[in-house]
mmCIF file of C-alpha atoms in Angstrom:
data_model
loop_
_atom_site.group_PDB
_atom_site.id
_atom_site.type_symbol
_atom_site.label_atom_id
_atom_site.label_comp_id
_atom_site.label_asym_id
_atom_site.label_seq_id
_atom_site.Cartn_x
_atom_site.Cartn_y
_atom_site.Cartn_z
ATOM 1 C CA MET A 1 -4.028 86.309 5.880
ATOM 2 C CA PRO A 2 -7.667 85.224 6.345
ATOM 3 C CA LEU A 3 -9.017 82.787 3.786
ATOM 4 C CA LYS A 4 -11.596 84.043 1.371
ATOM 5 C CA VAL A 5 -15.026 82.494 1.576
ATOM 6 C CA GLY A 6 -14.672 80.773 -1.792
ATOM 7 C CA THR A 7 -11.301 79.365 -0.907
ATOM 8 C CA ASN A 8 -12.552 78.131 2.463
ATOM 9 C CA ALA A 9 -15.461 76.333 0.809
ATOM 10 C CA LEU A 10 -13.151 74.613 -1.634
ATOM 11 C CA PHE A 11 -10.903 73.462 1.213
ATOM 12 C CA ILE A 12 -13.860 71.999 3.121
ATOM 13 C CA ASN A 13 -15.087 70.235 0.006
ATOM 14 C CA TYR A 14 -11.598 68.768 -0.504
ATOM 15 C CA ILE A 15 -11.532 67.416 3.060
ATOM 16 C CA ASN A 16 -14.985 65.904 2.661
ATOM 17 C CA CYS A 17 -13.999 64.243 -0.603
ATOM 18 C CA GLN A 18 -10.910 62.784 0.990
ATOM 19 C CA ALA A 19 -12.868 61.451 3.950
ATOM 20 C CA GLY A 20 -15.523 59.972 1.693
ATOM 21 C CA GLY A 21 -12.894 58.320 -0.523
ATOM 22 C CA GLY A 22 -11.211 56.745 2.487
ATOM 23 C CA GLU A 23 -14.473 55.224 3.678
ATOM 24 C CA GLU A 24 -15.226 53.806 0.227
ATOM 25 C CA SER A 25 -11.696 52.423 -0.028
ATOM 26 C CA MET A 26 -12.134 50.635 3.287
ATOM 27 C CA LYS A 27 -15.417 49.194 2.048
ATOM 28 C CA LYS A 28 -13.685 47.925 -1.084
ATOM 29 C CA ARG A 29 -10.947 46.335 1.006
ATOM 30 C CA GLY A 30 -13.623 44.718 3.165
ATOM 31 C CA PHE A 31 -15.372 43.299 0.113
ATOM 32 C CA ALA A 32 -12.049 42.045 -1.254
ATOM 33 C CA LEU A 33 -11.319 40.205 2.017
ATOM 34 C CA VAL A 34 -14.753 38.582 1.994
ATOM 35 C CA GLU A 35 -14.248 37.497 -1.618
ATOM 36 C CA ILE A 36 -10.873 35.965 -0.746
ATOM 37 C CA LEU A 37 -12.407 34.068 2.174
ATOM 38 C CA VAL A 38 -15.195 32.788 -0.080
ATOM 39 C CA VAL A 39 -12.653 31.595 -2.668
ATOM 40 C CA VAL A 40 -10.603 29.869 0.053
ATOM 41 C CA ALA A 41 -13.733 28.158 1.378
ATOM 42 C CA ILE A 42 -14.673 26.964 -2.121
ATOM 43 C CA LEU A 43 -11.157 25.645 -2.734
ATOM 44 C CA THR A 44 -11.216 23.830 0.607
ATOM 45 C CA ILE A 45 -14.499 22.147 -0.293
ATOM 46 C CA LEU A 46 -13.182 21.178 -3.731
ATOM 47 C CA MET A 47 -10.026 19.711 -2.193
ATOM 48 C CA ALA A 48 -12.115 17.691 0.250
ATOM 49 C CA ILE A 49 -14.133 16.331 -2.674
ATOM 50 C CA LEU A 50 -11.249 15.689 -5.072
ATOM 51 C CA LEU A 51 -8.526 14.355 -2.763
ATOM 52 C CA PRO A 52 -10.273 11.013 -2.098
ATOM 53 C CA ALA A 53 -10.718 10.616 -5.852
ATOM 54 C CA PHE A 54 -7.023 11.297 -6.478
ATOM 55 C CA SER A 55 -6.139 8.925 -3.645
ATOM 56 C CA GLY A 56 -8.348 6.263 -5.203
ATOM 57 C CA VAL A 57 -6.612 6.683 -8.563
ATOM 58 C CA ARG A 58 -3.190 6.344 -6.930
ATOM 59 C CA GLY A 59 -4.371 3.287 -5.001
ATOM 60 C CA ALA A 60 -5.668 1.672 -8.192
ATOM 61 C CA ALA A 61 -2.338 2.346 -9.915
ATOM 62 C CA ARG A 62 -0.460 0.723 -7.025
ATOM 63 C CA ARG A 63 -2.733 -2.330 -7.113
ATOM 64 C CA THR A 64 -2.180 -2.652 -10.860
ATOM 65 C CA GLN A 65 1.596 -2.470 -10.447
ATOM 66 C CA CYS A 66 1.464 -4.977 -7.594
ATOM 67 C CA ALA A 67 -0.584 -7.392 -9.717
ATOM 68 C CA SER A 68 1.915 -7.039 -12.564
ATOM 69 C CA ASN A 69 4.776 -7.824 -10.174
ATOM 70 C CA LEU A 70 3.027 -10.932 -8.881
ATOM 71 C CA ARG A 71 2.203 -12.121 -12.399
ATOM 72 C CA GLN A 72 5.857 -11.886 -13.449
ATOM 73 C CA LEU A 73 7.022 -13.557 -10.244
ATOM 74 C CA GLY A 74 4.512 -16.311 -10.976
ATOM 75 C CA GLU A 75 6.102 -16.904 -14.381
ATOM 76 C CA ALA A 76 9.525 -17.144 -12.730
ATOM 77 C CA ILE A 77 8.211 -19.585 -10.114
ATOM 78 C CA GLN A 78 6.740 -21.752 -12.870
ATOM 79 C CA LEU A 79 10.131 -21.844 -14.607
ATOM 80 C CA TYR A 80 11.769 -22.873 -11.337
ATOM 81 C CA ALA A 81 9.127 -25.558 -10.774
ATOM 82 C CA THR A 82 9.664 -26.919 -14.288
ATOM 83 C CA ASP A 83 13.436 -27.079 -13.820
ATOM 84 C CA ASN A 84 13.324 -28.543 -10.313
ATOM 85 C CA GLU A 85 10.051 -30.487 -10.319
ATOM 86 C CA ARG A 86 8.892 -28.721 -7.171
ATOM 87 C CA TYR A 87 8.029 -25.295 -5.837
ATOM 88 C CA PRO A 88 10.920 -23.099 -4.646
ATOM 89 C CA ARG A 89 12.294 -24.068 -1.264
ATOM 90 C CA GLY A 90 12.251 -20.587 0.230
ATOM 91 C CA LEU A 91 10.513 -18.608 2.947
ATOM 92 C CA ASP A 92 8.877 -15.258 3.478
ATOM 93 C CA PRO A 93 10.110 -12.991 6.314
ATOM 94 C CA ALA A 94 7.381 -14.057 8.759
ATOM 95 C CA ASP A 95 8.402 -17.716 8.566
ATOM 96 C CA LYS A 96 12.127 -17.077 8.416
ATOM 97 C CA TYR A 97 12.369 -14.703 11.352
ATOM 98 C CA THR A 98 9.466 -15.813 13.547
ATOM 99 C CA PRO A 99 9.673 -19.631 13.260
ATOM 100 C CA GLN A 100 7.916 -19.949 16.620
ATOM 101 C CA ILE A 101 4.615 -19.433 14.814
ATOM 102 C CA TRP A 102 5.112 -22.966 13.422
ATOM 103 C CA PRO A 103 4.952 -26.306 15.254
ATOM 104 C CA PRO A 104 8.312 -27.341 16.809
ATOM 105 C CA GLU A 105 9.023 -30.001 14.176
ATOM 106 C CA TYR A 106 9.226 -27.318 11.480
ATOM 107 C CA GLN A 107 11.193 -24.648 13.315
ATOM 108 C CA GLN A 108 14.662 -25.964 12.481
ATOM 109 C CA THR A 109 13.662 -26.174 8.830
ATOM 110 C CA MET A 110 12.731 -22.514 8.983
ATOM 111 C CA ALA A 111 16.119 -21.609 10.415
ATOM 112 C CA ASP A 112 17.967 -23.509 7.662
ATOM 113 C CA THR A 113 15.882 -22.299 4.699
ATOM 114 C CA PRO A 114 16.742 -19.034 2.867
ATOM 115 C CA LEU A 115 14.344 -16.294 1.927
ATOM 116 C CA LEU A 116 12.477 -16.830 -1.329
ATOM 117 C CA PRO A 117 14.271 -14.063 -3.319
ATOM 118 C CA VAL A 118 17.609 -15.778 -2.598
ATOM 119 C CA VAL A 119 16.330 -19.066 -4.003
ATOM 120 C CA MET A 120 14.746 -17.343 -6.987
ATOM 121 C CA ASP A 121 17.728 -15.139 -7.805
ATOM 122 C CA PRO A 122 18.662 -16.966 -11.063
ATOM 123 C CA TYR A 123 15.057 -16.624 -12.273
ATOM 124 C CA VAL A 124 14.240 -13.040 -11.223
ATOM 125 C CA LYS A 125 16.690 -10.519 -12.673
ATOM 126 C CA ASN A 126 14.526 -7.478 -11.923
ATOM 127 C CA LYS A 127 14.711 -7.344 -8.125
ATOM 128 C CA SER A 128 12.128 -4.547 -7.940
ATOM 129 C CA LEU A 129 9.457 -7.134 -8.790
ATOM 130 C CA TRP A 130 9.659 -8.212 -5.154
ATOM 131 C CA GLU A 131 8.506 -4.763 -3.988
ATOM 132 C CA CYS A 132 4.819 -4.025 -3.527
ATOM 133 C CA PRO A 133 4.176 -0.306 -4.250
ATOM 134 C CA SER A 134 2.023 -0.116 -1.106
ATOM 135 C CA ASP A 135 4.555 -1.752 1.217
ATOM 136 C CA TYR A 136 4.882 0.606 4.177
ATOM 137 C CA GLY A 137 5.960 -2.044 6.663
ATOM 138 C CA PHE A 138 4.393 -3.449 9.821
ATOM 139 C CA ASP A 139 5.393 -4.116 13.418
ATOM 140 C CA VAL A 140 4.237 -7.596 14.406
ATOM 141 C CA CYS A 141 3.636 -10.973 12.816
ATOM 142 C CA ASP A 142 -0.135 -11.261 12.513
ATOM 143 C CA THR A 143 -1.993 -11.430 15.832
ATOM 144 C CA THR A 144 0.675 -13.469 17.578
ATOM 145 C CA GLY A 145 2.167 -10.255 18.891
ATOM 146 C CA ILE A 146 5.644 -11.477 17.912
ATOM 147 C CA PRO A 147 7.804 -8.500 16.901
ATOM 148 C CA LEU A 148 8.706 -8.466 13.228
ATOM 149 C CA PRO A 149 9.699 -4.864 12.546
ATOM 150 C CA THR A 150 9.842 -3.989 8.869
ATOM 151 C CA ARG A 151 10.459 -0.276 8.862
ATOM 152 C CA PRO A 152 10.643 1.603 6.591
ATOM 153 C CA SER A 153 9.272 -1.287 4.515
ATOM 154 C CA CYS A 154 9.302 -5.058 4.364
ATOM 155 C CA TYR A 155 11.070 -4.889 1.000
ATOM 156 C CA GLU A 156 13.870 -2.650 2.259
ATOM 157 C CA LYS A 157 14.465 -4.868 5.277
ATOM 158 C CA TYR A 158 14.012 -8.347 3.764
ATOM 159 C CA SER A 159 14.178 -7.798 -0.035
ATOM 160 C CA MET A 160 10.566 -8.898 -0.511
ATOM 161 C CA SER A 161 7.149 -7.399 0.160
ATOM 162 C CA TYR A 162 5.128 -10.518 -0.546
ATOM 163 C CA PHE A 163 4.225 -13.561 1.524
ATOM 164 C CA TYR A 164 4.663 -17.138 0.349
ATOM 165 C CA ARG A 165 2.557 -20.254 0.920
ATOM 166 C CA THR A 166 5.369 -21.924 2.849
ATOM 167 C CA GLU A 167 3.569 -25.265 2.972
ATOM 168 C CA LEU A 168 4.609 -25.642 -0.665
ATOM 169 C CA THR A 169 8.196 -25.721 0.602
ATOM 170 C CA LEU A 170 7.589 -27.964 3.603
ATOM 171 C CA LEU A 171 5.677 -30.577 1.628
ATOM 172 C CA ASN A 172 8.007 -30.559 -1.417
ATOM 173 C CA LEU A 173 5.063 -30.006 -3.716
ATOM 174 C CA ALA A 174 4.881 -29.546 -7.479
ATOM 175 C CA ASP A 175 1.937 -28.381 -9.588
ATOM 176 C CA GLU A 176 0.712 -31.897 -10.252
ATOM 177 C CA HIS A 177 0.355 -32.486 -6.512
ATOM 178 C CA LEU A 178 -2.085 -29.620 -5.993
ATOM 179 C CA SER A 179 -5.737 -30.538 -5.718
ATOM 180 C CA ARG A 180 -7.135 -27.119 -6.711
ATOM 181 C CA PRO A 181 -4.417 -24.976 -8.370
ATOM 182 C CA VAL A 182 -6.912 -22.355 -9.599
ATOM 183 C CA GLU A 183 -7.818 -21.616 -5.961
ATOM 184 C CA THR A 184 -4.424 -22.200 -4.292
ATOM 185 C CA ASN A 185 -2.487 -19.092 -3.302
ATOM 186 C CA VAL A 186 1.271 -18.959 -3.893
ATOM 187 C CA LEU A 187 2.213 -15.309 -3.235
ATOM 188 C CA GLU A 188 0.176 -12.408 -1.870
ATOM 189 C CA ASP A 189 0.558 -8.928 -0.450
ATOM 190 C CA GLY A 190 -0.423 -9.920 3.109
ATOM 191 C CA SER A 191 0.163 -12.859 5.469
ATOM 192 C CA GLY A 192 -2.505 -15.419 6.229
ATOM 193 C CA ASP A 193 -4.622 -16.516 9.166
ATOM 194 C CA TRP A 194 -2.771 -19.817 9.367
ATOM 195 C CA HIS A 195 0.148 -17.853 10.803
ATOM 196 C CA GLY A 196 -1.978 -17.071 13.826
ATOM 197 C CA THR A 197 -5.576 -16.377 14.778
ATOM 198 C CA GLY A 198 -6.059 -13.423 12.476
ATOM 199 C CA VAL A 199 -4.353 -10.543 10.775
ATOM 200 C CA THR A 200 -3.663 -7.183 12.357
ATOM 201 C CA SER A 201 -1.469 -5.448 9.831
ATOM 202 C CA PHE A 202 -1.675 -5.164 6.064
ATOM 203 C CA TRP A 203 -0.316 -2.576 3.669
ATOM 204 C CA SER A 204 -3.101 -2.971 1.104
ATOM 205 C CA SER A 205 -6.031 -1.974 3.308
ATOM 206 C CA LYS A 206 -9.095 -4.159 2.766
ATOM 207 C CA ARG A 207 -8.221 -5.748 -0.576
ATOM 208 C CA TYR A 208 -5.340 -8.026 -1.470
ATOM 209 C CA ASN A 209 -3.625 -9.178 -4.648
ATOM 210 C CA ILE A 210 -3.066 -12.925 -4.789
ATOM 211 C CA LEU A 211 -0.991 -14.990 -7.218
ATOM 212 C CA TYR A 212 -2.618 -18.404 -7.657
ATOM 213 C CA ALA A 213 -0.910 -21.648 -8.576
ATOM 214 C CA ASP A 214 -2.295 -21.618 -12.128
ATOM 215 C CA GLY A 215 -0.567 -18.258 -12.735
ATOM 216 C CA HIS A 216 -3.484 -15.826 -12.589
ATOM 217 C CA VAL A 217 -3.585 -12.851 -10.208
ATOM 218 C CA LYS A 218 -6.768 -11.638 -8.578
ATOM 219 C CA ASN A 219 -7.617 -8.730 -6.293
ATOM 220 C CA VAL A 220 -9.874 -10.020 -3.513
ATOM 221 C CA ASP A 221 -11.548 -8.830 -0.337
ATOM 222 C CA ARG A 222 -10.822 -10.245 3.108
ATOM 223 C CA ASP A 223 -13.178 -13.198 2.643
ATOM 224 C CA GLY A 224 -11.511 -14.122 -0.636
ATOM 225 C CA PHE A 225 -8.122 -13.741 0.996
ATOM 226 C CA ASN A 226 -8.985 -16.087 3.852
ATOM 227 C CA ALA A 227 -10.591 -18.532 1.433
ATOM 228 C CA ALA A 228 -7.353 -18.806 -0.562
ATOM 229 C CA TRP A 229 -5.367 -19.616 2.589
ATOM 230 C CA SER A 230 -7.944 -22.241 3.540
ATOM 231 C CA VAL A 231 -7.688 -24.259 0.313
ATOM 232 C CA PRO A 232 -6.069 -27.652 1.026
ATOM 233 C CA LEU A 233 -2.953 -28.206 -1.053
ATOM 234 C CA ARG A 234 -3.625 -31.845 -1.848
#
C-alpha cells in the first residue's frame, strides 16, 4: 500500500532526527575522550612534580632512622670501651673480606679478627640497629676494583650496613687516646678514601651519616665525610 504524504514526511523526519542524534552523540564522545586525555596529562604533570617531593620525604625518614641507629650503636660502643678500656676489636666487611687493601703487616690481623657485630653482641640486643634503611648493597670495595658483592644488601650478607674506623682496632685505642674525638669518625654509612683512592659506591647518595667518637651523629656532604676520615687519631 503506498504511504500517505503525511506518513512519508513523518518517516523522513524520524530518519533525519536519528542521523542528527548520532552525529551529536559522536561529538559528545569525542569531547569526552579529549577531556580524559586532558585529565591524564594533568595527572602526569602532578605526578612528575610530587614524586620527587615524596621521594625526598622518604629519604629524610631513612636518614633519620639511620642516625638513630648510629646513635644507639655509639652508646653500646661507649659501654664496651668503658668495660674493656679500648674500642671494640672488630672489623667491617671491607676490612674483613678484602684485607689486601691494607699493608701486608696488617693482613693477618684482618683474617683473625671477627666482624664488629660479633664482638658487640653482648652490648647490642637489637640486631636491626646494624641495618641502614638505605642499604641496597654494592659490588666492589671502593675504587680498588676488588669484588665485595653485598647483594641484596650489606646487612643481609654481613649482618652490618655500617663501616668502622678499623684503625681504632689496630692501634688498641681508647677515648683518652684520641686527639680530636669530636671530629673522629667511628661508624658511618659509607667506606672511606683511606681504603683506596676514592669511593665509587655508596647507598646514601651524596650525604652520609657519621657517628663521632664523642657520641654525636651528623649528616655531612662528601667534603665532611672525607674530612672525618682524614682526622688523625692521636
